[in-house]
Tab-separated table of C-alpha atoms in Angstrom:
chain	number	residue	atom	x	y	z
C	604	ALA	CA	-62.446	-146.684	-95.669
C	605	GLN	CA	-60.694	-144.143	-93.522
C	606	SER	CA	-62.422	-143.146	-90.302
C	607	VAL	CA	-61.610	-140.390	-87.840
C	608	THR	CA	-62.836	-140.443	-84.255
C	609	GLN	CA	-62.799	-137.445	-81.953
C	610	LEU	CA	-63.461	-138.553	-78.396
C	611	GLY	CA	-65.931	-136.208	-76.764
C	612	SER	CA	-68.283	-134.014	-78.743
C	613	HIS	CA	-68.060	-131.395	-75.967
C	614	VAL	CA	-65.081	-130.517	-73.791
C	615	SER	CA	-65.255	-127.918	-71.048
C	616	VAL	CA	-62.212	-126.418	-69.308
C	617	SER	CA	-61.474	-123.490	-67.044
C	618	GLU	CA	-59.470	-120.558	-68.280
C	619	GLY	CA	-55.781	-121.341	-67.734
C	620	ALA	CA	-56.291	-125.098	-67.665
C	621	LEU	CA	-54.821	-127.643	-70.054
C	622	VAL	CA	-56.745	-128.290	-73.243
C	623	LEU	CA	-56.677	-131.843	-74.618
C	624	LEU	CA	-58.752	-132.788	-77.652
C	625	ARG	CA	-58.421	-136.370	-78.801
C	626	CYS	CA	-58.269	-137.681	-82.353
C	627	ASN	CA	-57.747	-141.233	-83.588
C	628	TYR	CA	-57.739	-142.430	-87.175
C	629	SER	CA	-57.968	-145.833	-88.787
C	630	SER	CA	-55.479	-145.747	-91.670
C	631	SER	CA	-52.640	-148.271	-91.584
C	632	VAL	CA	-50.607	-146.051	-93.892
C	633	PRO	CA	-49.309	-142.863	-92.244
C	634	PRO	CA	-51.558	-140.159	-93.609
C	635	TYR	CA	-51.488	-136.390	-93.628
C	636	LEU	CA	-53.096	-135.070	-90.445
C	637	PHE	CA	-54.737	-131.720	-89.783
C	638	TRP	CA	-56.508	-129.830	-87.036
C	639	TYR	CA	-58.932	-127.069	-87.986
C	640	VAL	CA	-60.857	-124.601	-85.843
C	641	GLN	CA	-64.253	-123.129	-86.634
C	642	TYR	CA	-65.537	-120.069	-84.835
C	643	PRO	CA	-69.303	-119.417	-84.851
C	644	ASN	CA	-70.677	-118.533	-88.270
C	645	GLN	CA	-67.283	-118.766	-89.895
C	646	GLY	CA	-65.413	-121.140	-92.154
C	647	LEU	CA	-62.590	-123.414	-91.060
C	648	GLN	CA	-59.100	-122.217	-90.265
C	649	LEU	CA	-56.031	-124.442	-90.144
C	650	LEU	CA	-54.434	-124.768	-86.702
C	651	LEU	CA	-51.642	-127.170	-87.602
C	652	LYS	CA	-50.731	-130.099	-89.804
C	653	TYR	CA	-48.468	-133.131	-89.930
C	654	THR	CA	-47.162	-134.484	-93.220
C	655	THR	CA	-43.681	-135.882	-92.565
C	656	GLY	CA	-40.764	-135.275	-90.225
C	657	ALA	CA	-41.012	-134.243	-86.593
C	658	THR	CA	-43.968	-135.869	-84.894
C	659	LEU	CA	-44.607	-132.959	-82.519
C	660	VAL	CA	-46.179	-130.180	-84.520
C	661	LYS	CA	-46.702	-126.629	-83.331
C	662	GLY	CA	-49.496	-124.505	-84.678
C	663	ILE	CA	-51.081	-121.125	-84.246
C	664	ASN	CA	-52.503	-119.708	-81.004
C	665	GLY	CA	-50.252	-121.890	-78.829
C	666	PHE	CA	-51.699	-125.226	-79.938
C	667	GLU	CA	-49.630	-128.305	-80.671
C	668	ALA	CA	-50.272	-131.915	-81.596
C	669	GLU	CA	-48.261	-135.101	-81.561
C	670	PHE	CA	-48.477	-137.801	-84.210
C	671	LYS	CA	-48.218	-141.224	-82.579
C	672	LYS	CA	-48.105	-143.895	-85.253
C	673	SER	CA	-48.336	-146.809	-82.824
C	674	GLU	CA	-51.513	-145.379	-81.341
C	675	THR	CA	-52.885	-143.970	-84.632
C	676	SER	CA	-53.520	-140.753	-82.744
C	677	PHE	CA	-53.061	-137.043	-83.290
C	678	HIS	CA	-54.255	-135.370	-80.104
C	679	LEU	CA	-54.399	-131.573	-79.871
C	680	THR	CA	-53.155	-129.786	-76.754
C	681	LYS	CA	-52.692	-126.307	-75.381
C	682	PRO	CA	-51.063	-125.763	-71.967
C	683	SER	CA	-53.302	-122.895	-70.884
C	684	ALA	CA	-56.785	-122.244	-72.240
C	685	HIS	CA	-57.945	-118.762	-73.104
C	686	MET	CA	-61.509	-117.567	-73.435
C	687	SER	CA	-60.870	-116.890	-77.128
C	688	ASP	CA	-60.181	-120.612	-77.676
C	689	ALA	CA	-63.885	-121.399	-77.382
C	690	ALA	CA	-64.824	-122.854	-80.769
C	691	GLU	CA	-65.401	-126.125	-82.554
C	692	TYR	CA	-62.326	-128.157	-83.464
C	693	PHE	CA	-62.042	-130.692	-86.245
C	694	CYS	CA	-59.431	-133.342	-86.817
C	695	ALA	CA	-58.955	-134.339	-90.458
C	696	VAL	CA	-57.019	-137.087	-92.176
C	697	ARG	CA	-55.969	-137.282	-95.789
C	698	ASP	CA	-54.833	-140.569	-97.254
C	699	ALA	CA	-51.316	-140.255	-98.650
C	700	GLY	CA	-51.675	-143.282	-100.889
C	701	GLY	CA	-53.887	-146.154	-101.902
C	702	THR	CA	-57.194	-146.145	-103.714
C	703	SER	CA	-58.580	-143.187	-101.759
C	704	TYR	CA	-55.569	-140.986	-102.386
C	705	GLY	CA	-56.633	-137.375	-102.094
C	706	LYS	CA	-59.753	-138.005	-100.060
C	707	LEU	CA	-60.049	-135.983	-96.860
C	708	THR	CA	-62.001	-137.328	-93.905
C	709	PHE	CA	-63.059	-135.173	-90.958
C	710	GLY	CA	-63.936	-136.167	-87.438
C	711	GLN	CA	-67.335	-135.181	-86.100
C	712	GLY	CA	-65.941	-132.190	-84.229
C	713	THR	CA	-65.386	-131.235	-80.596
C	714	ILE	CA	-66.935	-128.100	-79.156
C	715	LEU	CA	-64.576	-126.494	-76.655
C	716	THR	CA	-66.094	-124.348	-73.926
C	717	VAL	CA	-63.824	-122.230	-71.719
C	718	HIS	CA	-65.140	-121.083	-68.352
C	719	PRO	CA	-63.816	-117.996	-66.545
L	189	GLU	CA	-56.431	-110.917	-101.735
L	190	ALA	CA	-56.057	-114.699	-101.801
L	191	GLN	CA	-59.443	-116.246	-101.240
L	192	VAL	CA	-62.072	-118.837	-102.023
L	193	THR	CA	-65.440	-117.388	-102.933
L	194	GLN	CA	-68.787	-119.131	-102.986
L	195	ASN	CA	-72.105	-117.969	-104.358
L	196	PRO	CA	-74.766	-117.741	-103.244
L	197	ARG	CA	-74.155	-117.528	-99.496
L	198	TYR	CA	-77.756	-118.359	-98.667
L	199	LEU	CA	-80.314	-120.176	-100.780
L	200	ILE	CA	-83.829	-121.408	-100.136
L	201	THR	CA	-85.281	-123.565	-102.885
L	202	VAL	CA	-87.886	-126.235	-103.485
L	203	THR	CA	-87.566	-129.938	-104.124
L	204	GLY	CA	-86.565	-130.796	-107.676
L	205	LYS	CA	-85.465	-127.361	-108.830
L	206	LYS	CA	-81.950	-127.629	-110.237
L	207	LEU	CA	-79.350	-125.370	-108.680
L	208	THR	CA	-75.657	-124.609	-108.901
L	209	VAL	CA	-73.383	-123.305	-106.185
L	210	THR	CA	-70.301	-121.689	-107.621
L	211	CYS	CA	-66.810	-121.858	-106.131
L	212	SER	CA	-63.808	-119.923	-107.333
L	213	GLN	CA	-60.246	-119.563	-106.050
L	214	ASN	CA	-57.593	-117.079	-107.115
L	215	MET	CA	-54.531	-118.903	-105.751
L	216	ASN	CA	-53.818	-121.193	-108.724
L	217	HIS	CA	-54.504	-124.199	-106.509
L	218	GLU	CA	-54.632	-127.646	-108.051
L	219	TYR	CA	-56.793	-129.325	-105.434
L	220	MET	CA	-60.413	-128.304	-104.814
L	221	SER	CA	-63.115	-129.945	-102.802
L	222	TRP	CA	-66.725	-129.679	-101.646
L	223	TYR	CA	-67.982	-130.556	-98.171
L	224	ARG	CA	-71.270	-130.502	-96.375
L	225	GLN	CA	-71.479	-129.791	-92.669
L	226	ASP	CA	-74.289	-131.188	-90.569
L	227	PRO	CA	-74.632	-131.019	-86.755
L	228	GLY	CA	-72.946	-133.950	-85.045
L	229	LEU	CA	-71.510	-135.287	-88.299
L	230	GLY	CA	-68.650	-132.874	-88.864
L	231	LEU	CA	-67.686	-132.173	-92.449
L	232	ARG	CA	-68.195	-134.824	-95.051
L	233	GLN	CA	-66.481	-134.680	-98.408
L	234	ILE	CA	-68.812	-134.700	-101.398
L	235	TYR	CA	-66.412	-134.502	-104.351
L	236	TYR	CA	-62.852	-133.461	-104.892
L	237	SER	CA	-60.673	-132.579	-107.837
L	238	MET	CA	-56.927	-132.943	-108.060
L	239	ASN	CA	-56.655	-130.943	-111.274
L	240	VAL	CA	-58.550	-129.752	-114.341
L	241	GLU	CA	-60.839	-132.464	-115.714
L	242	VAL	CA	-59.921	-134.768	-112.789
L	243	THR	CA	-62.683	-135.302	-110.234
L	244	ASP	CA	-63.453	-138.065	-107.787
L	245	LYS	CA	-66.145	-139.008	-105.316
L	246	GLY	CA	-65.823	-138.285	-101.645
L	247	ASP	CA	-67.866	-139.916	-98.902
L	248	VAL	CA	-71.321	-138.568	-99.802
L	249	PRO	CA	-71.513	-137.946	-103.576
L	250	GLU	CA	-75.098	-139.125	-104.145
L	251	GLY	CA	-77.332	-136.395	-105.531
L	252	TYR	CA	-74.462	-134.100	-106.484
L	253	LYS	CA	-72.409	-133.398	-109.585
L	254	VAL	CA	-69.275	-131.349	-110.114
L	255	SER	CA	-67.110	-130.214	-112.991
L	256	ARG	CA	-63.593	-128.805	-113.267
L	257	LYS	CA	-63.231	-127.231	-116.666
L	258	GLU	CA	-60.935	-124.483	-115.429
L	259	LYS	CA	-58.418	-124.543	-112.640
L	260	ARG	CA	-60.033	-121.729	-110.668
L	261	ASN	CA	-63.673	-122.897	-110.719
L	262	PHE	CA	-65.343	-125.930	-109.179
L	263	PRO	CA	-69.147	-125.632	-109.247
L	264	LEU	CA	-71.426	-127.950	-107.269
L	265	ILE	CA	-74.591	-128.968	-109.071
L	266	LEU	CA	-77.744	-130.383	-107.522
L	267	GLU	CA	-79.823	-131.671	-110.426
L	268	SER	CA	-82.895	-132.473	-108.324
L	269	PRO	CA	-82.466	-131.199	-104.771
L	270	SER	CA	-84.233	-132.960	-101.934
L	271	PRO	CA	-84.839	-131.872	-98.321
L	272	ASN	CA	-82.059	-134.159	-97.046
L	273	GLN	CA	-79.611	-131.945	-98.928
L	274	THR	CA	-80.429	-129.050	-96.620
L	275	SER	CA	-77.038	-128.281	-95.149
L	276	LEU	CA	-74.116	-125.899	-94.889
L	277	TYR	CA	-71.761	-126.347	-97.822
L	278	PHE	CA	-68.082	-125.428	-97.953
L	279	CYS	CA	-65.748	-125.262	-100.888
L	280	ALA	CA	-62.015	-125.521	-100.232
L	281	SER	CA	-58.790	-125.450	-102.205
L	282	SER	CA	-55.134	-126.239	-101.609
L	283	LEU	CA	-51.932	-126.040	-103.579
L	284	SER	CA	-51.469	-129.790	-103.301
L	285	LEU	CA	-52.544	-132.692	-101.117
L	286	GLY	CA	-50.184	-132.042	-98.227
L	287	ASN	CA	-50.871	-128.353	-98.045
L	288	GLU	CA	-53.363	-126.360	-96.038
L	289	GLN	CA	-56.870	-126.169	-97.412
L	290	PHE	CA	-58.387	-122.710	-97.665
L	291	PHE	CA	-62.105	-122.692	-97.059
L	292	GLY	CA	-64.767	-120.518	-98.566
L	293	PRO	CA	-67.291	-118.707	-96.349
L	294	GLY	CA	-69.970	-121.367	-96.767
L	295	THR	CA	-73.355	-121.622	-98.472
L	296	ARG	CA	-76.388	-122.333	-96.353
L	297	LEU	CA	-78.883	-124.267	-98.464
L	298	THR	CA	-82.461	-125.025	-97.477
L	299	VAL	CA	-84.542	-127.346	-99.657
L	300	LEU	CA	-88.251	-127.245	-98.894
């Protein structure tokens, strides 16, 4: 079964510092990869996704992520954190084939805190 | 306005009393899904549907039922709710598997 691991349930950065949120998955078949953000008391909003093509994906709000097949990783980065980036971030993986085709698996989430 | 709607938004019920949480989307999406969100566990997929009359189990289907009789609706049914089903539930839809999922606003369920 697919598994998604987000290293660090809490990440704290200073405003203006680099944001790095880590995500690793277990599938041996390149899947579809997503990062979502959830602000307090709200639903999830898509930040970016990888399906095929260029492995460096740019999303909204200055975020980007790089698909590294050899490392089975899809880490999320932002060069300079803003106070408004404080939220919970979820990595998600959808199998693109096999018996669990269509199933979407989320990581456990990383809460990002941004200090002034 | 393109959206996913869920009803009710909040529900407190008692053990064993059957309930249904409705989900509807107006985007003609093929793929719909239900998740539950619990602290420290992220979102876990309960059931998903790739089209009308096509449903499949996610990671935590026990205690839940779904149906997809129409493209726009995907209700979640708890035949005999138990306290361990107290959670925040999200419905989502997407045009197809590789596309963005649009999430509903969530339903906070408490089973006493």
